[in-house]
Coordinates of C-alpha atoms and ligand atoms in Angstrom, one line a residue:
Chain A
M212 CA 114.9 -14.1 135.0
R213 CA 116.8 -12.2 137.6
D214 CA 114.7 -13.6 140.3
V215 CA 115.5 -17.1 139.2
L216 CA 119.2 -16.3 139.1
R217 CA 119.0 -14.7 142.6
F218 CA 117.3 -17.8 143.8
L219 CA 119.9 -20.1 142.4
A220 CA 122.6 -17.8 143.7
A221 CA 121.2 -18.0 147.2
W222 CA 121.3 -21.7 146.8
A223 CA 124.8 -21.7 145.6
L224 CA 125.9 -19.4 148.4
V225 CA 124.4 -21.7 151.0
H226 CA 126.1 -24.7 149.4
E227 CA 129.3 -22.8 148.8
S228 CA 131.6 -25.6 149.7
A229 CA 129.5 -28.3 148.4
D230 CA 130.1 -29.2 144.8
E231 CA 133.4 -29.5 143.0
G232 CA 131.6 -30.2 139.7
W233 CA 129.7 -27.0 140.1
R234 CA 132.9 -25.0 140.6
A235 CA 134.5 -26.5 137.6
A236 CA 131.4 -25.7 135.6
V237 CA 131.7 -22.1 136.7
T238 CA 135.3 -21.9 135.6
R239 CA 134.4 -23.3 132.2
G240 CA 131.3 -21.2 131.8
A241 CA 133.2 -18.0 132.6
G242 CA 135.2 -18.6 129.5
L243 CA 132.2 -18.8 127.2
S244 CA 130.9 -15.9 125.2
P245 CA 127.2 -15.4 124.5
G246 CA 126.0 -17.6 121.6
D247 CA 128.8 -20.2 122.2
L248 CA 126.6 -23.2 122.5
E249 CA 128.5 -25.6 120.3
R250 CA 128.4 -28.4 122.9
G251 CA 124.7 -27.9 123.5
P252 CA 123.3 -28.6 126.9
D253 CA 126.7 -28.9 128.6
D254 CA 127.9 -25.5 127.4
F255 CA 124.5 -24.2 128.5
V256 CA 124.8 -25.5 132.1
D257 CA 128.4 -24.2 132.3
G258 CA 127.2 -20.8 131.1
L259 CA 124.4 -20.8 133.6
A260 CA 126.7 -21.8 136.4
A261 CA 128.9 -18.8 135.6
L262 CA 125.8 -16.5 135.5
V263 CA 124.7 -17.8 138.9
D264 CA 128.1 -17.4 140.2
A265 CA 128.2 -13.7 139.2
E266 CA 124.8 -13.2 140.8
K267 CA 126.1 -14.9 143.9
E268 CA 129.0 -12.6 144.3
R269 CA 126.6 -9.7 143.9
L270 CA 124.3 -11.2 146.5
K271 CA 127.2 -11.6 148.9
R272 CA 128.1 -8.0 148.4
D273 CA 124.5 -6.9 148.9
L274 CA 124.2 -8.9 152.1
A275 CA 127.5 -7.6 153.4
A276 CA 126.5 -4.0 152.6
D277 CA 123.2 -4.0 154.5
G278 CA 124.3 -6.2 157.3
G279 CA 122.3 -9.1 156.3
G280 CA 119.0 -7.2 156.2
V281 CA 116.6 -7.6 153.3
A282 CA 116.4 -4.0 152.2
P283 CA 116.3 -3.5 148.5
T284 CA 119.7 -3.3 146.9
E285 CA 121.0 -0.7 144.5
G286 CA 120.7 -3.1 141.6
A287 CA 117.1 -3.9 142.5
S288 CA 116.1 -0.2 142.7
D289 CA 117.7 0.4 139.2
R290 CA 115.7 -2.5 138.0
R291 CA 112.5 -1.2 139.5
D292 CA 113.1 2.2 137.9
A293 CA 113.6 0.6 134.5
D294 CA 110.3 -1.5 135.0
L295 CA 108.4 1.6 136.0
T296 CA 109.7 3.6 133.0
A297 CA 108.6 0.8 130.7
A298 CA 105.2 0.6 132.3
L299 CA 104.8 4.3 132.1
E300 CA 105.7 4.3 128.4
A301 CA 103.2 1.6 127.7
V302 CA 100.4 3.4 129.5
R303 CA 101.3 6.6 127.8
F304 CA 101.1 4.9 124.4
D305 CA 97.7 3.4 125.2
L306 CA 96.5 6.8 126.3
A307 CA 97.8 8.5 123.1
E308 CA 96.3 5.8 121.0
L309 CA 93.0 6.3 122.7
R310 CA 93.3 10.0 122.0
G311 CA 93.9 9.2 118.3
R312 CA 90.8 7.1 118.2
I313 CA 88.7 9.8 119.7
E314 CA 90.1 12.4 117.3
S315 CA 89.2 10.2 114.4
L316 CA 85.7 9.5 115.7
Q317 CA 85.2 13.3 116.4
T318 CA 86.1 13.9 112.8
S319 CA 83.5 11.4 111.6
V320 CA 80.8 13.0 113.9
D321 CA 81.7 16.5 112.6
A322 CA 81.5 15.2 109.0
L323 CA 78.1 13.7 109.5
H324 CA 76.9 16.9 111.1
A325 CA 78.2 18.9 108.1
E326 CA 76.5 16.5 105.7
R327 CA 73.2 16.8 107.5
D328 CA 73.4 20.6 107.5
D329 CA 74.2 20.8 103.8
Chain B
M216 CA 73.0 -15.7 88.0
S217 CA 73.7 -12.0 88.5
A218 CA 75.5 -10.0 85.8
R219 CA 78.6 -9.9 88.0
G220 CA 78.3 -13.6 88.7
R221 CA 78.2 -14.2 84.9
A222 CA 81.2 -12.0 84.3
I223 CA 83.2 -13.8 87.0
A224 CA 82.3 -17.2 85.5
A225 CA 83.3 -16.0 82.1
V226 CA 86.8 -15.0 83.2
A227 CA 87.1 -18.2 85.2
L228 CA 86.2 -20.3 82.1
R229 CA 88.5 -18.3 79.9
S230 CA 91.5 -18.7 82.2
G231 CA 90.6 -22.4 82.8
A232 CA 90.7 -22.9 79.0
S233 CA 94.0 -21.0 78.7
A234 CA 95.6 -23.0 81.5
A235 CA 94.4 -26.2 79.8
W236 CA 96.0 -25.1 76.5
R237 CA 99.3 -24.1 78.2
S238 CA 99.6 -27.3 80.1
G239 CA 99.1 -29.3 76.9
F240 CA 95.7 -30.4 78.2
G241 CA 97.4 -32.2 81.1
L242 CA 100.1 -33.8 79.0
R243 CA 103.0 -31.6 80.0
P244 CA 105.1 -32.4 83.1
R245 CA 103.4 -31.9 86.4
A246 CA 105.5 -28.9 87.5
E247 CA 104.9 -27.2 84.2
R248 CA 101.1 -27.8 84.5
R249 CA 101.0 -26.4 87.9
R250 CA 102.9 -23.3 86.8
A251 CA 100.4 -22.8 83.9
V252 CA 97.5 -23.1 86.2
A253 CA 99.0 -20.6 88.7
R254 CA 99.7 -18.1 85.9
A255 CA 96.2 -18.4 84.6
L256 CA 94.9 -17.8 88.1
R257 CA 97.0 -14.7 88.6
L258 CA 95.8 -13.2 85.3
A259 CA 92.2 -14.0 86.2
C260 CA 92.6 -12.3 89.5
E261 CA 94.0 -9.2 87.8
A262 CA 91.1 -9.2 85.3
L263 CA 88.5 -9.5 88.0
G264 CA 89.5 -6.5 90.1
P265 CA 90.0 -5.6 93.7
T266 CA 88.3 -8.5 95.5
F267 CA 90.2 -11.1 93.6
I268 CA 93.5 -9.1 93.6
K269 CA 93.2 -9.0 97.4
L270 CA 92.2 -12.7 97.6
G271 CA 95.3 -13.5 95.5
Q272 CA 97.5 -11.4 97.7
L273 CA 96.2 -13.1 100.8
A274 CA 96.7 -16.5 99.2
S275 CA 100.3 -15.6 98.3
V276 CA 101.3 -15.6 101.9
R277 CA 99.6 -18.9 102.7
P278 CA 101.6 -21.9 101.5
D279 CA 99.4 -23.9 103.8
L280 CA 96.5 -23.4 101.4
V281 CA 98.0 -23.2 97.9
T282 CA 100.8 -24.9 96.0
P283 CA 104.3 -23.4 96.1
E284 CA 103.9 -22.5 92.4
M285 CA 100.8 -20.5 93.3
V286 CA 102.5 -18.7 96.2
F287 CA 105.3 -17.5 94.0
E288 CA 103.1 -16.6 91.1
L289 CA 100.5 -14.8 93.1
E290 CA 103.0 -12.5 94.8
R291 CA 103.5 -11.0 91.3
L292 CA 100.0 -9.8 91.3
Q293 CA 99.9 -6.3 90.0
D294 CA 97.2 -3.9 90.7
R295 CA 97.9 -1.3 88.1
V296 CA 94.6 0.5 87.8
P297 CA 93.7 3.8 86.2
A298 CA 93.6 6.7 88.6
V299 CA 90.2 7.9 90.0
P300 CA 89.5 11.5 88.9
V301 CA 90.5 13.9 91.7
D302 CA 86.9 15.2 92.0
A303 CA 85.7 11.8 93.0
I304 CA 88.5 11.6 95.6
R305 CA 87.6 15.1 96.8
D306 CA 84.0 13.9 97.3
V307 CA 85.1 11.0 99.5
I308 CA 87.3 13.4 101.5
R309 CA 84.5 15.9 101.9
R310 CA 82.1 13.1 103.0
E311 CA 84.6 11.5 105.4
L312 CA 86.3 14.5 106.9
G313 CA 83.6 17.1 106.7
A314 CA 85.3 19.6 104.4
A315 CA 87.0 19.8 101.0
P316 CA 90.7 19.0 100.9
E317 CA 91.5 22.7 100.1
H318 CA 90.0 23.6 103.5
L319 CA 91.5 20.8 105.5
F320 CA 95.0 21.0 104.2
A321 CA 97.4 23.9 103.4
S322 CA 97.8 22.3 100.0
F323 CA 96.6 19.2 98.2
D324 CA 98.1 17.7 95.1
P325 CA 95.5 16.7 92.6
E326 CA 97.9 14.3 90.9
P327 CA 98.0 11.0 92.8
I328 CA 101.4 9.6 93.9
A329 CA 100.1 6.1 93.6
T330 CA 97.0 4.2 92.6
A331 CA 96.1 0.7 93.7
S332 CA 93.1 -1.5 93.6
I333 CA 91.6 -0.4 96.9
A334 CA 93.0 3.0 97.5
Q335 CA 94.7 6.0 95.9
V336 CA 97.4 8.2 97.5
H337 CA 97.8 12.0 97.2
E338 CA 100.4 14.3 98.7
A339 CA 99.3 17.2 100.9
T340 CA 100.6 19.6 103.6
L341 CA 99.2 20.1 107.0
A342 CA 97.3 23.4 107.7
A343 CA 97.8 23.2 111.5
P344 CA 100.4 21.5 113.7
Y345 CA 99.5 18.1 115.0
R346 CA 100.8 16.1 118.0
C347 CA 101.2 12.4 117.0
V348 CA 100.6 9.4 119.1
N349 CA 104.3 9.0 119.8
G350 CA 104.3 12.6 121.1
R351 CA 106.2 14.1 118.2
L352 CA 104.9 17.4 116.8
L353 CA 104.2 17.7 113.1
E354 CA 104.5 21.4 112.2
A355 CA 102.0 23.2 110.0
G356 CA 103.2 22.8 106.5
A357 CA 104.5 19.3 107.1
R358 CA 104.2 17.0 104.1
V359 CA 101.6 14.2 104.5
A360 CA 100.3 11.3 102.4
V361 CA 96.5 11.0 102.1
K362 CA 95.4 7.5 101.3
V363 CA 91.7 7.4 100.1
V364 CA 89.6 4.3 99.5
R365 CA 88.4 4.4 95.9
P366 CA 84.7 5.3 95.7
G367 CA 82.5 2.3 94.9
V368 CA 85.1 -0.3 96.0
A369 CA 83.2 -1.3 99.1
R370 CA 80.1 -1.9 97.0
L371 CA 81.9 -3.9 94.4
I372 CA 83.5 -6.1 97.1
A373 CA 80.2 -6.7 98.8
D374 CA 78.7 -7.8 95.5
D375 CA 81.6 -10.1 94.7
L376 CA 81.4 -11.6 98.1
A377 CA 77.7 -12.3 97.7
V378 CA 78.5 -14.2 94.5
A379 CA 81.4 -16.0 96.2
R380 CA 79.1 -17.0 99.1
R381 CA 76.7 -18.7 96.8
W382 CA 79.6 -20.5 95.1
A383 CA 81.0 -21.6 98.4
E384 CA 77.7 -23.0 99.4
R385 CA 77.6 -25.1 96.2
A386 CA 81.3 -26.1 96.6
E387 CA 80.6 -27.3 100.1
R388 CA 78.2 -29.9 98.6
I389 CA 80.9 -31.3 96.2
R390 CA 83.1 -33.8 98.0
W391 CA 86.5 -33.0 96.5
L392 CA 86.0 -29.3 96.9
A393 CA 84.5 -29.6 100.4
R394 CA 87.9 -30.8 101.7
W395 CA 89.1 -27.2 101.4
G396 CA 86.3 -25.9 103.7
P397 CA 85.2 -23.2 101.2
N398 CA 82.8 -21.6 103.7
A399 CA 85.3 -21.3 106.4
L400 CA 88.0 -20.0 104.0
L401 CA 85.6 -17.4 102.6
R402 CA 84.7 -16.2 106.1
E403 CA 88.4 -15.8 106.9
F404 CA 88.9 -13.9 103.7
E405 CA 85.9 -11.7 104.4
S406 CA 87.2 -10.6 107.7
S407 CA 90.7 -9.9 106.3
L408 CA 89.1 -7.8 103.6
A409 CA 87.0 -5.9 106.1
R410 CA 90.1 -5.1 108.1
E411 CA 91.8 -3.9 104.9
L412 CA 88.9 -1.6 103.9
D413 CA 89.0 0.1 107.3
L414 CA 92.1 2.3 107.1
R415 CA 92.0 3.0 110.8
V416 CA 93.1 -0.6 111.4
E417 CA 96.2 0.0 109.3
G418 CA 96.9 3.3 111.1
R419 CA 96.7 1.6 114.5
V420 CA 99.0 -1.2 113.5
G421 CA 101.5 1.4 112.2
D422 CA 101.4 3.4 115.5
R423 CA 102.0 0.2 117.5
F424 CA 104.9 -0.8 115.2
A425 CA 106.4 2.7 115.7
F426 CA 106.1 2.2 119.5
D427 CA 107.8 -1.2 119.4
F428 CA 110.7 0.3 117.4
A429 CA 110.9 3.7 119.1
D430 CA 114.4 2.9 120.3
D431 CA 115.6 2.0 116.8
P432 CA 117.1 5.0 115.0
L433 CA 117.2 3.2 111.7
V434 CA 113.4 2.5 111.6
M435 CA 111.0 5.1 110.4
V436 CA 107.3 4.6 110.6
P437 CA 105.1 7.5 109.4
A438 CA 103.0 8.9 112.2
V439 CA 99.2 9.0 111.6
V440 CA 97.3 12.3 111.7
W441 CA 94.2 11.1 113.4
T442 CA 92.2 14.3 113.1
H443 CA 92.4 13.7 109.3
T444 CA 91.8 9.9 109.4
T445 CA 88.6 7.9 109.3
R446 CA 87.5 4.6 107.9
S447 CA 88.1 5.5 104.3
V448 CA 90.8 8.2 104.6
L449 CA 94.3 7.7 106.2
T450 CA 96.5 10.7 106.6
S451 CA 100.1 10.0 107.6
E452 CA 103.5 11.6 107.6
F453 CA 105.1 11.7 104.2
V454 CA 108.1 9.4 103.8
D455 CA 110.6 11.0 101.5
G456 CA 113.0 8.7 99.8
W457 CA 113.2 5.9 97.3
L458 CA 110.8 2.9 97.1
L459 CA 112.9 -0.2 97.3
S460 CA 111.4 -1.3 94.1
E461 CA 113.1 1.8 92.5
L462 CA 116.4 1.8 94.3
G463 CA 119.2 2.0 91.8
E464 CA 123.0 2.0 92.0
A465 CA 123.2 5.8 92.4
E466 CA 120.9 5.8 95.4
R467 CA 122.7 2.8 96.9
A468 CA 126.0 4.6 96.7
G469 CA 124.8 7.2 99.1
I470 CA 123.8 4.8 101.9
D471 CA 125.4 2.0 103.8
A472 CA 123.4 -0.6 101.9
R473 CA 124.9 -3.7 103.6
A474 CA 124.3 -2.4 107.1
L475 CA 120.8 -1.3 106.2
A476 CA 119.9 -4.6 104.6
T477 CA 121.2 -6.5 107.6
H478 CA 119.3 -4.2 109.9
G479 CA 116.1 -4.8 107.9
A480 CA 116.5 -8.5 108.5
E481 CA 117.0 -7.9 112.2
V482 CA 113.9 -5.7 112.4
F483 CA 111.9 -8.6 111.0
M484 CA 113.5 -11.1 113.4
R485 CA 112.6 -8.8 116.3
Q486 CA 109.1 -8.5 115.1
V487 CA 108.7 -12.3 114.9
L488 CA 110.7 -13.3 117.9
V489 CA 110.4 -10.5 120.4
F490 CA 107.2 -8.6 119.7
G491 CA 105.1 -11.4 118.2
R492 CA 103.7 -9.2 115.5
Y493 CA 105.2 -9.2 112.1
H494 CA 104.7 -7.9 108.5
A495 CA 103.6 -10.9 106.5
D496 CA 103.7 -9.2 103.1
L497 CA 106.6 -6.9 103.1
H498 CA 107.5 -6.2 99.5
P499 CA 109.8 -3.7 97.9
A500 CA 106.8 -1.3 97.1
N501 CA 106.0 -1.1 100.8
L502 CA 109.4 0.1 101.9
I503 CA 111.2 3.3 101.4
V504 CA 114.8 4.1 102.0
T505 CA 114.8 7.6 103.3
R506 CA 117.2 10.3 102.2
D507 CA 119.0 10.1 105.6
G508 CA 119.5 6.3 105.2
R509 CA 116.7 4.9 107.3
I510 CA 114.1 2.3 106.4
G511 CA 110.6 3.6 106.1
Y512 CA 107.7 1.1 106.6
I513 CA 104.5 2.2 104.9
D514 CA 102.0 -0.6 104.4
F515 CA 100.6 -2.6 107.3
G516 CA 98.1 -4.7 105.4
I517 CA 98.7 -8.4 106.3
A518 CA 100.1 -9.0 109.8
G519 CA 101.2 -12.4 111.3
R520 CA 101.2 -13.1 115.0
T521 CA 103.3 -15.4 117.2
T522 CA 102.7 -16.6 120.7
P523 CA 105.6 -16.9 123.2
P524 CA 106.0 -20.7 123.0
Q525 CA 105.9 -20.4 119.2
R526 CA 108.6 -17.7 119.3
Q527 CA 110.9 -20.0 121.2
A528 CA 110.3 -22.8 118.7
I529 CA 110.8 -20.4 115.7
A530 CA 114.1 -19.2 117.1
Q531 CA 115.2 -22.8 117.4
V532 CA 114.2 -23.5 113.8
L533 CA 116.0 -20.4 112.5
V534 CA 119.2 -21.2 114.4
A535 CA 119.1 -24.8 113.3
T536 CA 118.5 -23.8 109.7
A537 CA 121.2 -21.1 109.9
Y538 CA 123.7 -23.7 111.1
G539 CA 122.5 -26.4 108.7
D540 CA 121.1 -28.8 111.3
A541 CA 118.2 -30.5 109.5
E542 CA 117.4 -32.8 112.3
R543 CA 117.1 -30.0 114.9
A544 CA 115.2 -27.8 112.5
L545 CA 112.6 -30.5 112.0
R546 CA 112.4 -31.3 115.7
A547 CA 111.7 -27.7 116.5
S548 CA 109.2 -27.5 113.6
R549 CA 107.1 -30.1 115.4
A550 CA 106.5 -27.6 118.2
L551 CA 105.0 -25.4 115.6
G552 CA 102.5 -28.0 114.6
L553 CA 104.3 -29.7 111.7
E554 CA 103.3 -33.3 111.9
V555 CA 105.7 -35.7 110.3
P556 CA 104.6 -39.3 110.2
E557 CA 107.4 -41.6 111.5
A558 CA 107.6 -43.5 108.3
V559 CA 108.6 -40.5 106.2
E560 CA 110.8 -38.9 108.8
P561 CA 114.2 -40.2 107.6
A562 CA 113.4 -39.3 103.9
L563 CA 112.2 -35.9 104.9
R564 CA 115.3 -35.3 107.1
S565 CA 117.7 -36.2 104.3
G566 CA 115.7 -34.2 101.8
V567 CA 115.9 -31.1 104.0
A568 CA 119.7 -31.7 104.6
R569 CA 120.1 -32.0 100.9
L570 CA 118.2 -28.7 100.3
M571 CA 120.3 -27.0 103.1
R572 CA 123.5 -28.1 101.4
A573 CA 122.3 -27.0 98.0
H574 CA 120.9 -23.6 98.9
L575 CA 122.1 -22.5 102.3
A576 CA 125.7 -23.8 102.5
R577 CA 126.8 -21.6 99.6
S578 CA 127.5 -17.9 99.6
P579 CA 125.3 -16.0 99.4
A580 CA 122.7 -18.4 100.8
D581 CA 119.5 -18.7 98.7
V582 CA 116.6 -18.8 101.2
R583 CA 114.0 -18.6 98.5
G584 CA 115.4 -21.6 96.7
F585 CA 115.5 -23.5 100.0
V586 CA 112.0 -22.6 101.0
T587 CA 110.6 -23.4 97.5
G588 CA 112.3 -26.8 97.7
F589 CA 111.1 -27.3 101.3
L590 CA 107.5 -26.6 100.5
G591 CA 107.7 -28.9 97.5
L592 CA 109.1 -31.6 99.7
L593 CA 106.3 -31.3 102.2
A594 CA 103.8 -31.4 99.4
E595 CA 105.5 -34.5 98.0
H596 CA 105.2 -36.3 101.3
R597 CA 101.7 -35.0 101.8
I598 CA 102.5 -33.3 105.0
A599 CA 100.0 -30.6 106.0
I600 CA 101.5 -27.2 106.6
P601 CA 100.2 -25.4 109.7
E602 CA 98.9 -21.9 108.9
G603 CA 101.3 -19.9 111.0
Y604 CA 104.2 -22.0 109.9
G605 CA 103.4 -21.5 106.2
M606 CA 103.0 -17.7 106.7
L607 CA 106.3 -17.4 108.5
V608 CA 108.3 -19.5 106.0
K609 CA 106.9 -17.3 103.2
A610 CA 107.7 -14.2 105.1
L611 CA 111.3 -15.2 105.4
V612 CA 111.5 -15.4 101.6
T613 CA 110.0 -11.9 101.4
V614 CA 112.5 -10.6 103.9
E615 CA 115.3 -12.0 101.7
G616 CA 113.8 -10.2 98.7
V617 CA 113.6 -7.0 100.6
A618 CA 117.1 -7.2 101.9
R619 CA 118.4 -8.0 98.4
A620 CA 116.6 -5.0 97.0
I621 CA 118.7 -2.9 99.3
D622 CA 122.0 -4.9 98.9
P623 CA 121.9 -7.4 96.1
D624 CA 124.8 -9.4 97.6
I625 CA 123.4 -9.9 101.1
D626 CA 123.5 -13.3 102.6
L627 CA 120.4 -13.4 104.8
I628 CA 121.6 -16.4 106.8
E629 CA 124.9 -14.9 107.7
A630 CA 123.2 -11.5 108.4
S631 CA 120.8 -13.0 110.9
K632 CA 123.2 -15.4 112.6
P633 CA 124.4 -13.1 115.3
F634 CA 120.9 -11.9 116.2
T635 CA 119.2 -15.3 116.3
T636 CA 122.1 -16.9 118.2
R637 CA 122.0 -14.2 120.8
L638 CA 118.3 -14.6 121.1
V639 CA 118.4 -18.3 121.6
A640 CA 121.1 -18.0 124.2
A641 CA 119.0 -15.5 126.1
Q642 CA 115.9 -17.7 125.6
L643 CA 117.7 -20.7 127.0
L644 CA 118.0 -18.9 130.2
R645 CA 114.3 -18.4 130.7
P646 CA 112.9 -20.0 133.9
E647 CA 110.6 -22.3 132.0
R648 CA 113.5 -23.6 129.9
L649 CA 115.7 -23.9 132.9
R650 CA 113.6 -26.5 134.5
E651 CA 113.8 -28.6 131.4
R652 CA 117.5 -28.4 130.9
L653 CA 119.0 -28.3 134.4
P654 CA 120.8 -31.5 135.3
A655 CA 118.8 -33.9 137.4
A656 CA 120.9 -33.3 140.5
L657 CA 120.4 -29.6 140.5
R658 CA 116.7 -30.1 139.8
A659 CA 116.4 -32.4 142.8
A660 CA 118.2 -29.9 145.0
L661 CA 115.9 -27.1 143.9
A662 CA 112.8 -29.2 144.6
E663 CA 114.1 -30.0 148.0
L664 CA 114.8 -26.3 148.7
M665 CA 111.3 -25.2 147.6
A666 CA 109.5 -28.0 149.5
Ligands
ATP158 N1 103.3 7.8 104.1 C1 103.7 7.8 102.8 N2 104.7 8.5 102.3 C2 105.1 8.4 101.0 N3 104.5 7.6 100.1 C3 103.5 6.9 100.5 C4 103.0 6.9 101.8 N4 102.0 6.1 101.9 C5 101.8 5.5 100.7 N5 102.7 6.0 99.8 C6 102.8 5.7 98.4 O1 101.7 5.1 98.0 C7 101.9 3.7 97.5 C8 100.7 2.8 97.9 O2 100.5 2.9 99.3 P1 100.1 1.6 100.1 O3 101.0 0.5 99.9 O4 99.8 2.0 101.5 O5 98.7 1.3 99.4 P2 97.9 0.0 99.1 O6 96.6 0.3 98.4 O7 97.8 -0.8 100.4 O8 98.8 -0.8 98.1 P3 99.0 -2.3 97.9 O9 97.8 -2.8 97.2 O10 100.2 -2.4 97.1 O11 99.2 -3.0 99.3 C9 103.2 3.4 98.1 O12 103.9 2.4 97.3 C10 104.0 4.7 98.1 O13 104.5 5.0 96.9

């Protein structure tokens, strides 16, 4: 999602002066709160325009901060941290689940041994 | 015919006769006849034991297969069965876990806390500490629930299924019965039952559910003690509190019932719309309100699944329903496989709008009434119900039942509005949706930029 926004933001940045309609949509969209979609698609586009605009401002700041380079931004590294944490949690769960399966199987093996030795 | 086959046939005949009597030999009004048949079927399932009780429970979440009357009658199936003597339970534990319960646990209560058709549950305490899948440590002495499959149940079910297989073969050769695809149905049922008989499956579903809701302080899922769990024994953390089916005024006074009921509905929405795995047969005997005011989930028998595109469509249906928009609800239902012939579309739409006004536009909304009417409407217009759709619609009614058990005045529609609305707004911003909804000019500009 963020990538798409970034992409649209880049587009909006390049076309900064282009579209009056777009600017108006941004203004209207900024006044919406999440879930306000009474007017359906129109509200949606306004909301999107506002989101893209916010992302555009961020992009501008990022570009200014690193002199136009493409180094990862602070926002991006936060994002990567969050992704990594989530991935780590998921793998940790899979591993723990596997341990559970093994413990259960070991119990079954031990039980069969005990039964044979009885 | 085997002895068991004869016994089953006898019960079937008896309940057929009773249904015929109660429906005035077909002379009573149709709805009444259907109710009589549904009731006879439920009693027959109860009389025939575990295989049929489970069959009934599975059918009760499948309005795509059975009539609405049947769905709401079968959910009342009770499996009150006498307790298995503790010595027999002890034998199962010794065989499955390799030692007697006295050696495996610090203590083991010989009185069961619950008996059901397939399993019996005893309370015990851990002899040694255990690290659960979610990383938490259960101390030695921690209370646990030990669920044990009743001895002989697997055998009985296998015998019943053998009889059922022969009948399905025969039914397959009778034209009006063959329409139902008895063989395929039976196979589906067999695999559900097999999953239910292997308690490790339930344990894993529970662990996964706990992982999904790890960030939710109000959800409590008992952790599984895998060293004391095998196919026929499931040991899990004890959930201390009140079963929803037993929650009275006094208990309600001590918790924030409204908030908890609303939260319960949200948990369900998250299962369906975010994780794609949901409880299809939540009922008040499977949920416990803990003493510290959380919701404990204990039974993970029948689970439904949703794919990402289905989740989007479901969210649309839910929001449209919440806002009383019949047209949009039906349009989004189409994406879920509901095929409405053009000729009946207007009648169906106005029927749904009428049901929405009658059941949902009042306070508190009556989801159950709405769903019952809706299923009836589909049957009346002979519109087939896709499997996943039926299960979901039924699950919604169940959630309302559960939420009401916590807070009798809750309005499920109002309670779920903020969540579903937020979700749809977020969903609309997904890349795949963007392409659909962006105005043409913007789309063209994008295409040019990407070329
Ligand atoms: N972890 C637990 N902590 C406390 N009580 C429990 C626990 N697990 C099960 N119980 C008790 O045992 C009862 C039956 O458990 P469960 O629903 O898992 O069995 P079941 O055989 O699947 O029942 P059903 O046929 O109703 O689905 C519950 O209603 C509850 O009273």
